[in-house]
Each structure stands twice: as structure tokens, then as C-alpha cells.
């Protein structure tokens, strides 16, 4: 029984060994997919992996290696047989340009023939072969069996499809592939630019949204093909693993404003929920740069399909309420984008072994999605234009009907207008005569309102208006504006000793003296209240203001006032303030500061002129 079991085990081992065919280089060799190999997480060095302890290694056959989100570095091992009588140098291609770090070790006869470092952790300029693909050159001795050990370390999933290429065949294949990819991606860019140009002419936002979505999908395809590290940021190759989920999330976000433009959705609980979910999704996009690549990819592949499904549900509901071809096209575009997300989930999480050629499915879906988007916005533009044409035709018909009515009305208006014109001419002449009389009366009233009845100088009301005008002039011309506040000293004693009539004569005499000392037409004096006067001096510097104020003070001090044979001596105190105006909304600043200086002069001896700021 024991012998039978041992024989059966040996037979199974032999079958297993025979079932795992290794790449063989023959005369007609062009390319070979390496989908039969061994992998392990145990080795600690290439020499340790070369020994290939079968207990620690697992074998896969007839499918590319995809371990999903495995975070541990994996070691791969396979042999390459060269049946040619000369040495050959095939290219080892790892058809996943989004691997962080790849170490390729080539062993022959227990000796390390070559060691190549690959991956998007290395700048493009440091790569041995300047290609967006991960390539390593192997040199196989004649009639030999070599062992290739590959160590792969990638934070965002271990998907390692491997192909051996004859160099010329790879060059032809890559040239054709890059030409096709370049044409397809360039066509997407041209579609995006067309939409943006249409937005520039029409100012319709849905053209801009469709153009931006098409542009991001084109850039996303470029990154999936590995062109990002070559053309966008060759010195920061690791950015392409960050950019793919960011572009997916950004494209998803731009679908929302486009949906609002096409569907004209009304407020509801479902729409409100969609806005909340999308807002949270948008906020997380601002902070995902802080996440590791693994968490970023997982979050993108989980959250993005949820948001897209939400879009699909709300768009389908809108389609049921208001059916239209633009909304139908948007539903198809969203469904195709969702299919790509499902494809990426399957590929990245290793749910099903997908080959490199299945990337064509992504191209087809993206192209179909962008065509649907362009069709939807163009159809919406045509529908809106047709509505405008119908509206214009309706307005033209209404205007034609109204024209006949207008002609009849115009005939009636012409008849009545002639009658009215004669009546208006009569009334106009009468009004002109009346207005002239009113202007004369108003001018007289205005003079009375501006002058002080007792002194004949301007009153407080005139001064307030004049001050605002001069403040504007000062600010406009940047010239100094000065103000003098004068007050008759001990005027109460004059009223008490000589009576109020005499006090009025004193006020008039002081006003006359002030007017005699103002020589310029723009200088104005006004009675500010009681025995207080204010003088407004435009374009007058501080020293000139003090000089004028002091001359007035001295003139009042030296001149005796004769009232009915009684000679009265009075003095005045004055406060001045000079400044170039920068704020016309605060006219009280000038009177307030001048009044402060006047108060200081009154409190400190009277019969003097004090300027603001008050001396300390």
C-alpha cells in the first residue's frame, strides 16, 4: 500500500512537471507569453530564490500572475531554453507599467549573468531601455537553459503579465501599438478641444463639461498605457500610480454638473442625497494625496463606482420623467464608464485573470462613452436651437398681427397728437412764464436761507454744504483745506451789562471785521451759532491760516465798537485746523478739531489763536 501511494505521488509530480512548459527560443521565435511560472514570498535573496525550494513555491499555468492587493514582495521564477546554436538577446517585457519596483536576475549555470532594475520608482532617464514599458534585456548563451528570477514589489496590487520578445519583433509591435494608441488618444484630445471650442463660441457650459471629461479620459488612457512617465513627468515616475485614481475621481465629479445641465433635475430627496454624497466625495479628493497608494487605489475603486451608480439611478429616474435623447446618451456614457470601473476592480483585485490585450476593452468603452457625451451635448444644443427658432417664428407671427393694430393706433395717435401739440404749446408758454417767476422767488429764498439775518454773512446751513464741496476739492486736487473757529470772549457779560441789542451790534461789528480780512473769492465766513463764527479757507496752508486768524484777532482787539455813543472793547479766541482731505464722509472732523483748539484757547487765557493738534 505504501509503495502504491509513493508511485501515485511520483506520477502526479511528473504530470505536474510536464504540464508546466517553459519558454523555448527557436529559430522562428518572435514572442512568447510567460504564463507558466512559479512564485513565492519566502526567498530573501536572488541566490536563495534560485535554489527554488519547491515547498515554498507555488505554480501557475496558462494565465498571467495576478495576486490582487498582496502587499508582500513576490519572487517569480521560470526558465528559458535557447535551442539556437548562437547566443540571443531577447527582451523581457513586464506588461504592467504601474509596478513600483522590479528586480530582474538572470542566472545561468549558477552564475548571475545580469541584473536589471525596473519600475516607476526610477526616473525615466535612469532606465536602461528608454521605454514607457518595463523592459529588461536578457543574453541567453547558445544551447542553454537559463533561469530568470524576478522580484516584484508594488503597493497597489501585484499583477505581473510577462512576455519574451525578439528585439526586432518587439520594435515592430511597439511601433504599431504606440501608433494606434497615439492616434486613439489624440482623437480623444481632438474631440475634447472641439467641445471646448464650441463652448468658446456658444458659451454653453455643457460643451465645457463634455470637453473636460473627454480630456481627462484621454489623459487616463495615456496613463494606463504608461505614457505618463514618458511625456508628463519623466522625473517623477511614481506619480502615475497616484494620477490614475485621481483622474477617475475627477472625471466622476465632472459628470455631476453635466448631468444637471442635461437633465435639469428638480429638487428631491434623491437629488439632495446625490449632492451630499458627491460633495463628500469631492472633499476627500482634496486630501487623498496623504493616503498610501494602496489605500488610495482601494478607496477609488470602492467609492467611485458607488457615486457613478448614484448618477445612473438619478439619470434613469429623470429619463422616465422627461424622456430625451441627450439623457439617453448620458445614461449610456455613464454605464460604459461604470463598466470600465468594474473592469479595473476585476483586474486590480485579481478576481479574474485578465490579459494585457483586454486593455482594448477600456479603449472601446472610453471611446463609446466620449462619443455618447459628444452626441448628447450636440443633440441638446440642436434641440435648444430648434426651440429658439420656434419661439422666434411665434414672435414674428405675433408681431405681424400686432403691426396691423399698431398702424391703426398710429393713425389715431397722429390725429390726437396734432390737437395735443397746439394745447401743449399754449400750456408750455404759460408754464415758462410761471417758472421764471418761481426761479426769481427761489433765488431770493435761497439767498435768505444761506445768509444770517443778523450779520449778513453766510449761515450754518450754507457752511455745512460748502464744507462738503471743499472737502471734495481738497481730496481731488490734494490741496490743504483750513478752518478757523472764532468765539467772542466773555460775550455773556456784554449782554448782561449792555443788553441784547448791544450784543447784536457787537456780533455784527465782529462779522464785518472778519469779512474785511478775507480777500479771496473762495474764502467764506459763516455764523456758526450765537457769538461763534467759522471761516473756511480753501487751498490755504497751516502758516497762512494762523496769520489770517491772528490778524483778525488783533483787528478786533484794537478796534473799539461804538454802539449809541458807548465804546465797547471785545476780544476773540480762535482755533484752527489744516489738513489735506482723504475722507469726505467725515466733514465733522474739521469742525471738531478746530473746536477743540478753540476750547483750549478759551480755557488757557482767551484772546489767542491755537492750532490743532493742541500743543502739549
Coordinates of C-alpha atoms in Angstrom, one line a residue:
X1 CA 0.0 0.0 0.0
X2 CA 2.8 2.4 0.9
X3 CA 4.5 1.6 -2.4
X4 CA 1.3 2.3 -4.3
X5 CA 1.0 5.7 -2.7
X6 CA 4.6 6.6 -3.4
X7 CA 4.2 5.6 -7.0
X8 CA 1.0 7.7 -7.3
X9 CA 2.7 10.7 -5.8
X10 CA 5.6 10.4 -8.2
X11 CA 3.3 10.1 -11.1
X12 CA 1.4 13.2 -10.1
X13 CA 4.6 15.1 -9.6
X14 CA 5.8 14.0 -13.1
X15 CA 2.5 15.1 -14.6
X16 CA 2.7 18.4 -12.9
X17 CA 6.2 18.9 -14.1
X18 CA 5.2 18.1 -17.7
X19 CA 2.2 20.4 -17.6
X20 CA 4.4 23.5 -16.8
X21 CA 6.0 24.3 -20.0
X22 CA 8.8 26.9 -20.0
X23 CA 9.6 29.4 -22.8
X24 CA 11.7 27.9 -25.6
X25 CA 13.7 30.1 -28.0
X26 CA 13.6 28.6 -31.5
X27 CA 14.6 29.8 -35.0
X28 CA 11.1 31.3 -35.6
X29 CA 10.9 33.0 -32.2
X30 CA 9.0 36.3 -32.2
X31 CA 7.3 36.5 -28.9
X32 CA 6.2 34.1 -26.1
X33 CA 3.9 34.9 -23.2
X34 CA 5.3 33.6 -20.0
X35 CA 2.1 32.4 -18.3
X36 CA 3.6 29.3 -16.7
X37 CA 5.9 30.1 -13.7
X38 CA 6.5 29.7 -10.0
X39 CA 6.1 32.3 -7.3
X40 CA 6.9 32.5 -3.7
X41 CA 7.1 35.1 -0.8
X42 CA 9.8 33.3 1.2
X43 CA 13.1 34.0 -0.5
X44 CA 15.3 36.7 1.0
X45 CA 17.8 37.0 -1.8
X46 CA 18.1 36.1 -5.5
X47 CA 20.5 33.3 -4.7
X48 CA 18.0 31.9 -2.2
X49 CA 15.3 32.2 -4.9
X50 CA 17.5 30.5 -7.4
X51 CA 17.7 27.4 -5.3
X52 CA 13.9 27.2 -5.6
X53 CA 12.9 25.1 -2.6
X54 CA 9.7 23.6 -4.0
X55 CA 8.0 23.5 -0.7
X56 CA 7.8 27.3 -0.6
X57 CA 6.9 27.9 -4.2
X58 CA 3.5 27.8 -5.9
X59 CA 3.0 27.2 -9.6
X60 CA 0.6 28.8 -12.1
X61 CA -0.1 27.8 -15.6
X62 CA -1.7 29.3 -18.7
X63 CA -2.7 32.6 -17.0
X64 CA -0.9 35.8 -16.0
X65 CA 0.1 36.2 -12.4
X66 CA -2.4 38.4 -10.5
X67 CA -2.2 38.3 -6.7
X68 CA -4.6 41.2 -6.1
X69 CA -3.7 43.5 -3.3
X70 CA -0.9 41.5 -1.9
X71 CA 1.5 43.9 -0.1
X72 CA 4.4 41.5 0.3
X73 CA 7.2 41.4 -2.4
X74 CA 6.8 38.4 -4.6
X75 CA 9.5 36.3 -6.2
X76 CA 8.9 34.8 -9.7
X77 CA 10.9 32.1 -11.3
X78 CA 10.9 30.5 -14.7
X79 CA 13.4 29.0 -17.1
X80 CA 14.2 30.0 -20.7
X81 CA 15.6 27.4 -23.1
X82 CA 17.7 28.6 -26.0
X83 CA 17.7 26.0 -28.7
X84 CA 19.8 28.1 -31.1
X85 CA 23.5 27.4 -31.7
X86 CA 24.3 31.1 -31.1
X87 CA 23.6 33.3 -28.2
X88 CA 20.5 35.5 -28.5
X89 CA 19.3 38.6 -26.6
X90 CA 15.5 38.7 -26.2
X91 CA 13.6 41.4 -24.4
X92 CA 11.7 40.6 -21.2
X93 CA 8.6 42.8 -21.1
X94 CA 6.5 43.2 -18.0
X95 CA 3.2 44.4 -19.5
X96 CA 2.2 46.4 -16.4
X97 CA 3.8 49.8 -16.4
X98 CA 2.4 50.6 -12.9
X99 CA 4.8 48.4 -10.9
X100 CA 6.8 50.2 -8.2
X101 CA 10.0 48.2 -8.2
X102 CA 11.1 45.2 -10.3
X103 CA 14.4 43.4 -9.9
X104 CA 15.3 41.0 -12.8
X105 CA 18.1 38.5 -12.2
X106 CA 19.3 36.3 -15.0
X107 CA 21.1 33.1 -13.8
X108 CA 23.0 30.6 -15.9
X109 CA 24.9 27.7 -14.6
X110 CA 24.6 29.0 -11.0
X111 CA 26.1 32.3 -12.1
X112 CA 24.4 35.7 -12.2
X113 CA 24.7 36.9 -15.8
X114 CA 22.7 40.2 -15.4
X115 CA 20.7 42.3 -13.0
X116 CA 18.2 44.9 -14.2
X117 CA 16.2 47.4 -12.0
X118 CA 12.8 48.5 -13.4
X119 CA 9.7 50.1 -12.1
X120 CA 8.0 53.5 -11.7
X121 CA 10.2 54.2 -8.7
X122 CA 13.0 55.0 -11.1
X123 CA 13.2 58.1 -13.3
X124 CA 12.7 57.7 -17.0
X125 CA 16.3 58.9 -17.7
X126 CA 17.7 56.2 -15.5
X127 CA 16.1 53.3 -17.3
X128 CA 18.4 51.1 -19.3
X129 CA 15.9 50.9 -22.2
X130 CA 14.1 54.3 -22.7
X131 CA 10.6 53.0 -22.9
X132 CA 7.4 53.5 -21.0
X133 CA 7.1 49.7 -20.8
X134 CA 9.2 47.8 -18.2
X135 CA 11.9 46.1 -20.3
X136 CA 14.9 44.1 -19.4
X137 CA 17.4 42.7 -21.9
X138 CA 18.5 39.1 -21.4
X139 CA 21.5 37.5 -23.1
X140 CA 21.0 33.7 -23.5
X141 CA 24.0 31.6 -24.2
X142 CA 23.8 29.2 -27.1
X143 CA 22.1 25.8 -26.4
X144 CA 21.4 26.8 -22.8
X145 CA 18.7 26.7 -20.2
X146 CA 18.7 29.9 -18.1
X147 CA 16.7 30.8 -15.0
X148 CA 15.1 34.2 -14.6
X149 CA 14.3 35.4 -11.1
X150 CA 12.1 38.4 -10.8
X151 CA 11.4 40.2 -7.6
X152 CA 8.3 42.5 -7.8
X153 CA 7.3 45.0 -5.1
X154 CA 4.1 47.0 -5.7
X155 CA 1.9 48.7 -3.1
X156 CA -1.2 48.8 -5.3
X157 CA -1.6 45.2 -6.3
X158 CA 0.6 42.5 -7.9
X159 CA -0.4 42.0 -11.5
X160 CA 2.6 40.8 -13.5
X161 CA 2.0 39.7 -17.1
X162 CA 5.3 38.7 -18.7
X163 CA 6.3 38.4 -22.4
X164 CA 9.5 37.4 -24.1
X165 CA 10.2 39.3 -27.3
X166 CA 12.6 39.1 -30.1
X167 CA 14.0 42.6 -30.4
X168 CA 13.0 43.4 -33.9
X169 CA 9.6 41.9 -33.4
X170 CA 9.1 43.9 -30.3
X171 CA 10.2 47.1 -32.0
X172 CA 7.6 46.5 -34.8
X173 CA 4.9 45.5 -32.3
X174 CA 5.6 48.5 -30.1
X175 CA 5.7 50.9 -33.0
X176 CA 2.4 49.8 -34.3
X177 CA 0.9 49.7 -30.8
X178 CA 2.2 53.2 -30.0
X179 CA 0.9 54.5 -33.3
X180 CA -2.6 53.1 -32.7
X181 CA -2.7 54.3 -29.0
X182 CA -1.3 57.7 -30.1
X183 CA -4.0 58.1 -32.8
X184 CA -6.8 57.0 -30.5
X185 CA -5.6 59.2 -27.6
X186 CA -5.0 62.1 -30.0
X187 CA -8.5 61.6 -31.4
X188 CA -9.9 61.9 -27.9
X189 CA -7.9 65.1 -27.3
X190 CA -9.2 66.5 -30.6
X191 CA -12.8 65.7 -29.5
X192 CA -12.1 67.5 -26.2
X193 CA -10.7 70.5 -28.0
X194 CA -13.7 70.6 -30.3
X195 CA -16.1 70.7 -27.4
X196 CA -14.1 73.4 -25.7
X197 CA -14.0 75.5 -28.9
X198 CA -17.8 75.0 -29.2
X199 CA -18.1 76.3 -25.6
X200 CA -16.0 79.3 -26.6
X201 CA -18.4 80.2 -29.4
X202 CA -21.7 79.2 -27.8
X203 CA -20.9 79.8 -24.1
X204 CA -22.9 76.6 -23.3
X205 CA -21.4 75.1 -20.2
X206 CA -22.4 71.5 -21.1
X207 CA -19.8 71.8 -24.0
X208 CA -17.1 72.7 -21.5
X209 CA -18.0 69.8 -19.2
X210 CA -18.1 67.3 -22.0
X211 CA -14.7 68.6 -23.3
X212 CA -13.1 68.3 -19.8
X213 CA -14.5 64.8 -19.3
X214 CA -13.2 63.7 -22.7
X215 CA -9.8 65.3 -22.0
X216 CA -9.5 63.5 -18.6
X217 CA -10.4 60.2 -20.2
X218 CA -7.7 60.7 -22.8
X219 CA -5.1 61.5 -20.2
X220 CA -6.3 58.5 -18.2
X221 CA -5.8 56.2 -21.2
X222 CA -2.3 57.7 -21.6
X223 CA -1.5 56.8 -18.0
X224 CA -2.9 53.3 -18.4
X225 CA -0.7 52.8 -21.4
X226 CA 2.3 54.1 -19.4
X227 CA 2.8 57.3 -21.4
X228 CA 2.5 59.5 -18.3
X229 CA 6.0 58.7 -17.1
X230 CA 7.4 59.4 -20.6
X231 CA 5.7 62.6 -21.6
X232 CA 4.2 64.2 -18.5
X233 CA 6.6 63.8 -15.6
X234 CA 9.6 61.7 -16.5
X235 CA 11.5 62.7 -13.3
X236 CA 8.6 61.7 -11.1
X237 CA 7.5 58.3 -12.4
X238 CA 5.7 57.2 -9.3
X239 CA 3.1 59.9 -9.9
X240 CA 1.4 57.8 -12.5
X241 CA 0.0 55.4 -9.8
X242 CA -1.3 58.5 -8.0
X243 CA -2.8 60.1 -11.1
X244 CA -4.9 57.2 -12.3
X245 CA -7.3 57.1 -9.3
X246 CA -7.3 60.9 -9.1
X247 CA -8.3 61.2 -12.8
X248 CA -11.0 58.6 -12.3
X249 CA -12.4 60.5 -9.3
X250 CA -12.1 63.9 -11.1
X251 CA -13.9 62.5 -14.2
X252 CA -16.7 61.2 -11.9
X253 CA -17.1 64.6 -10.3
X254 CA -17.4 66.4 -13.6
X255 CA -20.3 64.1 -14.6
X256 CA -22.4 65.8 -11.9
X257 CA -22.6 69.3 -13.4
X258 CA -23.0 67.8 -16.9
X259 CA -25.9 65.7 -15.6
X260 CA -27.5 68.9 -14.1
X261 CA -27.1 70.7 -17.5
X262 CA -28.7 67.8 -19.5
X263 CA -31.4 66.6 -17.1
X264 CA -32.5 69.9 -15.5
X265 CA -33.1 67.9 -12.3
X266 CA -35.7 69.2 -9.8
X267 CA -35.0 69.2 -6.1
X268 CA -35.9 65.9 -4.4
X269 CA -34.6 63.8 -1.6
X270 CA -32.7 61.6 -4.1
X271 CA -31.1 64.6 -5.8
X272 CA -30.2 66.1 -2.4
X273 CA -28.6 62.8 -1.3
X274 CA -26.6 62.8 -4.5
X275 CA -25.3 66.3 -3.9
X276 CA -24.3 65.3 -0.4
X277 CA -22.5 62.1 -1.5
X278 CA -20.8 63.9 -4.3
X279 CA -19.7 66.8 -2.0
X280 CA -18.2 64.3 0.4
X281 CA -16.5 62.6 -2.5
X282 CA -15.1 65.9 -3.7
X283 CA -13.8 66.9 -0.3
X284 CA -12.0 63.5 0.0
X285 CA -10.3 64.2 -3.4
X286 CA -8.6 67.2 -1.8
X287 CA -6.9 65.1 0.9
X288 CA -6.3 61.7 -0.8
X289 CA -2.7 62.8 -1.6
X290 CA -1.9 61.9 2.0
X291 CA -3.0 58.3 1.6
X292 CA -0.6 55.5 0.6
X293 CA -1.0 54.2 -3.0
X294 CA -2.7 51.0 -1.8
X295 CA -5.4 52.8 0.3
X296 CA -5.8 55.4 -2.4
X297 CA -6.5 52.7 -5.1
X298 CA -8.8 50.8 -2.8
X299 CA -10.8 53.9 -1.9
X300 CA -11.1 55.0 -5.5
X301 CA -12.2 51.6 -6.8
X302 CA -14.9 51.4 -4.0
X303 CA -16.1 54.9 -3.8
X304 CA -16.1 55.9 -7.5
X305 CA -18.5 53.1 -8.6
X306 CA -20.9 54.0 -5.8
X307 CA -21.0 57.6 -6.9
X308 CA -21.4 56.6 -10.6
X309 CA -24.2 54.2 -9.7
X310 CA -25.9 57.1 -7.9
X311 CA -25.6 59.2 -11.1
X312 CA -27.1 56.3 -13.1
X313 CA -30.1 55.9 -10.8
X314 CA -30.9 59.7 -10.8
X315 CA -30.4 60.0 -14.5
X316 CA -32.7 57.0 -15.2
X317 CA -35.4 58.5 -13.0
X318 CA -35.0 61.8 -14.8
X319 CA -35.3 59.9 -18.1
X320 CA -38.6 58.4 -17.0
X321 CA -40.0 61.8 -16.1
X322 CA -38.8 63.7 -19.1
X323 CA -37.5 61.4 -21.9
X324 CA -35.0 62.9 -24.3
X325 CA -32.1 61.6 -26.5
X326 CA -29.4 63.7 -24.7
X327 CA -30.4 62.0 -21.4
X328 CA -30.4 58.5 -23.1
X329 CA -26.9 59.2 -24.4
X330 CA -25.8 60.3 -20.9
X331 CA -27.1 57.0 -19.4
X332 CA -25.1 55.0 -22.0
X333 CA -22.0 57.1 -21.3
X334 CA -22.3 56.5 -17.5
X335 CA -22.9 52.8 -18.0
X336 CA -19.8 52.5 -20.2
X337 CA -17.7 54.4 -17.6
X338 CA -19.1 52.1 -14.9
X339 CA -18.1 49.0 -17.0
X340 CA -14.5 50.4 -17.1
X341 CA -14.6 50.7 -13.3
X342 CA -15.8 47.1 -12.9
X343 CA -13.0 46.0 -15.3
X344 CA -10.4 47.8 -13.2
X345 CA -11.9 46.3 -10.0
X346 CA -11.6 42.8 -11.5
X347 CA -8.1 43.4 -12.8
X348 CA -6.7 45.2 -9.7
X349 CA -8.2 42.9 -7.1
X350 CA -7.3 39.8 -9.1
X351 CA -10.9 38.5 -9.2
X352 CA -10.4 37.1 -12.7
X353 CA -7.2 36.6 -14.8
X354 CA -7.3 39.3 -17.5
X355 CA -4.6 39.6 -20.1
X356 CA -2.9 42.7 -21.3
X357 CA -4.9 42.7 -24.5
X358 CA -8.1 43.2 -22.6
X359 CA -7.0 46.9 -22.2
X360 CA -8.6 47.3 -25.6
X361 CA -11.9 46.9 -23.8
X362 CA -11.1 50.0 -21.8
X363 CA -10.4 51.9 -25.1
X364 CA -13.7 50.8 -26.6
X365 CA -15.6 51.8 -23.5
X366 CA -13.9 55.2 -23.2
X367 CA -14.4 55.9 -26.9
X368 CA -18.0 54.9 -26.8
X369 CA -18.5 57.0 -23.7
X370 CA -17.0 60.1 -25.2
X371 CA -19.0 59.7 -28.4
X372 CA -22.2 59.4 -26.4
X373 CA -21.2 62.5 -24.4
X374 CA -20.5 64.5 -27.6
X375 CA -23.7 63.3 -29.1
X376 CA -25.7 64.2 -26.0
X377 CA -24.4 67.8 -25.8
X378 CA -24.7 68.3 -29.6
X379 CA -28.2 67.0 -29.6
X380 CA -29.1 69.2 -26.6
X381 CA -27.6 72.2 -28.5
X382 CA -29.7 71.4 -31.6
X383 CA -32.9 71.0 -29.5
X384 CA -32.3 74.3 -27.8
X385 CA -31.6 76.0 -31.2
X386 CA -34.9 74.5 -32.6
X387 CA -36.8 75.8 -29.6
X388 CA -35.3 79.2 -30.2
X389 CA -36.3 79.1 -33.9
X390 CA -39.8 78.1 -33.0
X391 CA -40.0 80.8 -30.4
X392 CA -38.7 83.4 -32.9
X393 CA -41.2 82.3 -35.5
X394 CA -44.0 82.6 -33.0
X395 CA -42.9 86.0 -32.0
X396 CA -42.7 87.0 -35.7
X397 CA -46.3 85.9 -36.3
X398 CA -47.4 87.7 -33.2
X399 CA -45.5 90.9 -34.2
X400 CA -47.1 90.7 -37.7
X401 CA -50.6 90.6 -36.2
X402 CA -49.7 93.4 -33.9
X403 CA -48.3 95.6 -36.7
X404 CA -51.8 96.0 -38.3
X405 CA -53.2 97.1 -34.9
X406 CA -50.2 99.4 -34.5
X407 CA -50.9 101.1 -37.8
X408 CA -54.5 101.9 -36.8
X409 CA -53.4 103.2 -33.5
X410 CA -50.7 105.3 -35.1
X411 CA -53.3 107.0 -37.3
X412 CA -55.5 107.8 -34.3
X413 CA -52.4 109.0 -32.4
X414 CA -51.4 111.3 -35.2
X415 CA -54.8 113.0 -35.1
X416 CA -54.8 113.4 -31.4
X417 CA -51.2 114.4 -31.3
X418 CA -51.8 117.4 -33.5
X419 CA -54.6 118.6 -31.2
X420 CA -52.4 118.0 -28.2
X421 CA -49.5 119.8 -29.7
X422 CA -51.4 123.0 -30.0
X423 CA -52.7 122.7 -26.5
X424 CA -49.2 121.9 -25.2
X425 CA -47.7 124.9 -26.9
X426 CA -50.2 127.2 -25.1
X427 CA -49.6 125.5 -21.7
X428 CA -45.8 125.5 -22.3
X429 CA -45.7 129.2 -22.7
X430 CA -47.8 129.8 -19.6
X431 CA -45.5 127.4 -17.7
X432 CA -42.3 129.1 -18.9
X433 CA -43.6 132.4 -17.6
X434 CA -44.6 130.8 -14.3
X435 CA -41.2 129.0 -14.0
X436 CA -39.3 132.3 -14.5
X437 CA -41.3 133.9 -11.7
X438 CA -40.7 130.8 -9.5
X439 CA -36.9 130.9 -10.2
X440 CA -36.7 134.5 -9.1
X441 CA -38.6 133.7 -5.9
X442 CA -36.5 130.6 -5.3
X443 CA -33.3 132.6 -5.8
X444 CA -34.5 135.2 -3.3
X445 CA -35.4 132.4 -0.8
X446 CA -32.1 130.7 -1.4
X447 CA -30.2 133.9 -0.6
X448 CA -32.3 134.3 2.5
X449 CA -31.7 130.7 3.5
X450 CA -28.0 131.0 3.0
X451 CA -27.4 134.3 4.9
X452 CA -27.6 135.0 8.6
X453 CA -30.3 137.6 9.2
X454 CA -28.4 139.5 11.9
X455 CA -24.9 139.7 10.4
X456 CA -25.4 139.4 6.7
X457 CA -22.7 136.6 6.5
X458 CA -23.4 133.1 5.5
X459 CA -25.4 130.9 7.9
X460 CA -24.6 127.4 9.4
X461 CA -26.6 125.6 6.7
X462 CA -24.6 127.2 3.9
X463 CA -21.4 126.4 5.7
X464 CA -22.2 122.7 6.0
X465 CA -22.8 122.4 2.2
X466 CA -19.8 124.5 1.4
X467 CA -17.6 122.4 3.7
X468 CA -18.5 119.2 1.8
X469 CA -17.8 120.8 -1.5
X470 CA -14.4 122.0 -0.4
X471 CA -13.6 118.6 1.1
X472 CA -14.1 117.0 -2.3
X473 CA -11.9 119.7 -3.9
X474 CA -9.2 119.1 -1.4
X475 CA -9.2 115.4 -1.9
X476 CA -9.3 115.7 -5.7
X477 CA -6.6 118.3 -6.0
X478 CA -4.6 117.2 -2.9
X479 CA -4.6 120.8 -1.6
X480 CA -4.8 121.8 2.1
X481 CA -8.1 122.9 3.5
X482 CA -8.1 125.2 6.6
X483 CA -10.9 126.1 9.0
X484 CA -10.9 128.8 11.8
X485 CA -13.4 128.7 14.6
X486 CA -13.8 132.2 16.4
X487 CA -15.7 133.0 19.5
X488 CA -16.2 136.3 21.2
X489 CA -14.7 136.3 24.7
X490 CA -16.9 136.9 27.7
X491 CA -19.9 137.8 25.4
X492 CA -22.3 137.0 28.2
X493 CA -21.0 139.9 30.2
X494 CA -21.6 142.2 27.2
X495 CA -25.3 141.1 27.1
X496 CA -25.6 141.4 30.9
X497 CA -24.0 144.9 31.0
X498 CA -25.3 146.5 27.8
X499 CA -28.3 144.4 26.8
X500 CA -29.1 142.1 24.0
X501 CA -29.5 144.8 21.4
X502 CA -26.0 146.0 22.0
X503 CA -24.8 142.4 22.0
X504 CA -26.3 142.0 18.5
X505 CA -24.4 145.2 17.4
X506 CA -21.2 143.7 18.7
X507 CA -21.8 140.5 16.8
X508 CA -22.4 142.5 13.6
X509 CA -19.3 144.5 14.1
X510 CA -17.2 141.4 14.6
X511 CA -18.7 139.8 11.5
X512 CA -17.8 143.0 9.4
X513 CA -14.2 142.9 10.7
X514 CA -13.8 139.3 9.7
X515 CA -15.2 139.9 6.2
X516 CA -12.8 142.8 5.7
X517 CA -9.8 140.4 6.2
X518 CA -11.0 137.8 3.7
X519 CA -9.6 138.8 0.3
X520 CA -10.1 135.7 -1.9
X521 CA -13.4 134.9 -3.6
X522 CA -13.4 131.3 -2.3
X523 CA -12.8 132.3 1.4
X524 CA -16.1 132.2 3.3
X525 CA -17.2 133.2 6.8
X526 CA -20.4 132.0 8.4
X527 CA -22.1 132.5 11.7
X528 CA -21.8 129.1 13.3
X529 CA -24.1 129.9 16.3
X530 CA -24.6 132.7 18.8
X531 CA -21.3 134.6 19.1
X532 CA -19.3 131.9 17.3
X533 CA -18.1 132.2 13.7
X534 CA -16.4 129.8 11.3
X535 CA -14.1 130.7 8.5
X536 CA -13.4 128.3 5.5
X537 CA -10.1 128.8 3.7
X538 CA -9.6 126.5 0.7
X539 CA -6.0 125.9 -0.5
X540 CA -4.5 127.6 2.5
X541 CA -1.5 126.1 4.4
X542 CA -1.3 126.0 8.1
X543 CA 1.0 129.0 8.5
X544 CA -1.2 131.2 6.3
X545 CA -4.3 130.2 8.4
X546 CA -2.6 131.2 11.6
X547 CA -1.6 134.5 10.1
X548 CA -5.1 135.3 8.9
X549 CA -6.6 134.2 12.3
X550 CA -4.1 136.4 14.2
X551 CA -4.8 139.5 12.0
X552 CA -8.5 139.2 12.6
X553 CA -7.9 138.7 16.4
X554 CA -5.7 141.8 16.5
X555 CA -8.1 143.9 14.5
X556 CA -11.0 143.1 16.8
X557 CA -8.8 143.7 19.8
X558 CA -7.7 147.1 18.7
X559 CA -11.0 148.4 17.2
X560 CA -13.5 149.8 19.6
X561 CA -17.1 149.2 18.8
X562 CA -19.3 152.3 19.0
X563 CA -22.9 151.5 20.0
X564 CA -25.1 154.6 20.6
X565 CA -22.1 156.6 21.9
X566 CA -20.8 153.7 24.0
X567 CA -17.4 152.3 23.1
X568 CA -17.0 148.6 23.8
X569 CA -13.8 146.6 23.6
X570 CA -14.0 142.9 22.9
X571 CA -11.6 140.2 22.1
X572 CA -11.9 136.8 20.3
X573 CA -10.4 133.4 20.7
X574 CA -9.7 131.2 17.7
X575 CA -9.0 127.6 16.9
X576 CA -7.6 126.4 13.6
X577 CA -7.2 123.1 11.8
X578 CA -5.5 122.4 8.4
X579 CA -5.3 119.1 6.5
X580 CA -5.4 117.5 3.1
X581 CA -8.7 115.6 2.9
X582 CA -8.6 111.8 2.5
X583 CA -12.1 111.0 3.8
X584 CA -15.0 113.2 2.5
X585 CA -17.5 111.1 4.6
X586 CA -16.3 112.7 7.8
X587 CA -16.8 116.5 7.5
X588 CA -17.2 116.8 11.3
X589 CA -13.5 116.1 11.7
X590 CA -12.5 119.6 10.6
X591 CA -15.1 121.5 12.9
X592 CA -14.4 119.1 15.7
X593 CA -10.7 119.6 15.7
X594 CA -10.9 123.3 15.2
X595 CA -13.4 123.5 18.1
X596 CA -11.0 121.5 20.3
X597 CA -8.3 124.1 19.6
X598 CA -10.8 126.9 20.3
X599 CA -11.8 125.4 23.6
X600 CA -8.2 125.1 24.6
X601 CA -7.7 128.8 23.7
X602 CA -10.7 129.8 25.8
X603 CA -9.6 127.7 28.7
X604 CA -6.0 129.0 28.7
X605 CA -6.3 132.8 28.8
X606 CA -8.5 133.7 25.8
X607 CA -7.6 136.4 23.1
X608 CA -5.3 133.9 21.3
X609 CA -5.1 131.6 18.4
X610 CA -4.5 127.9 18.9
X611 CA -4.0 125.4 16.1
X612 CA -4.8 121.7 16.2
X613 CA -3.1 119.5 17.2
X614 CA -3.1 121.2 20.6
X615 CA 0.4 121.9 22.0
X616 CA 1.3 119.7 24.9

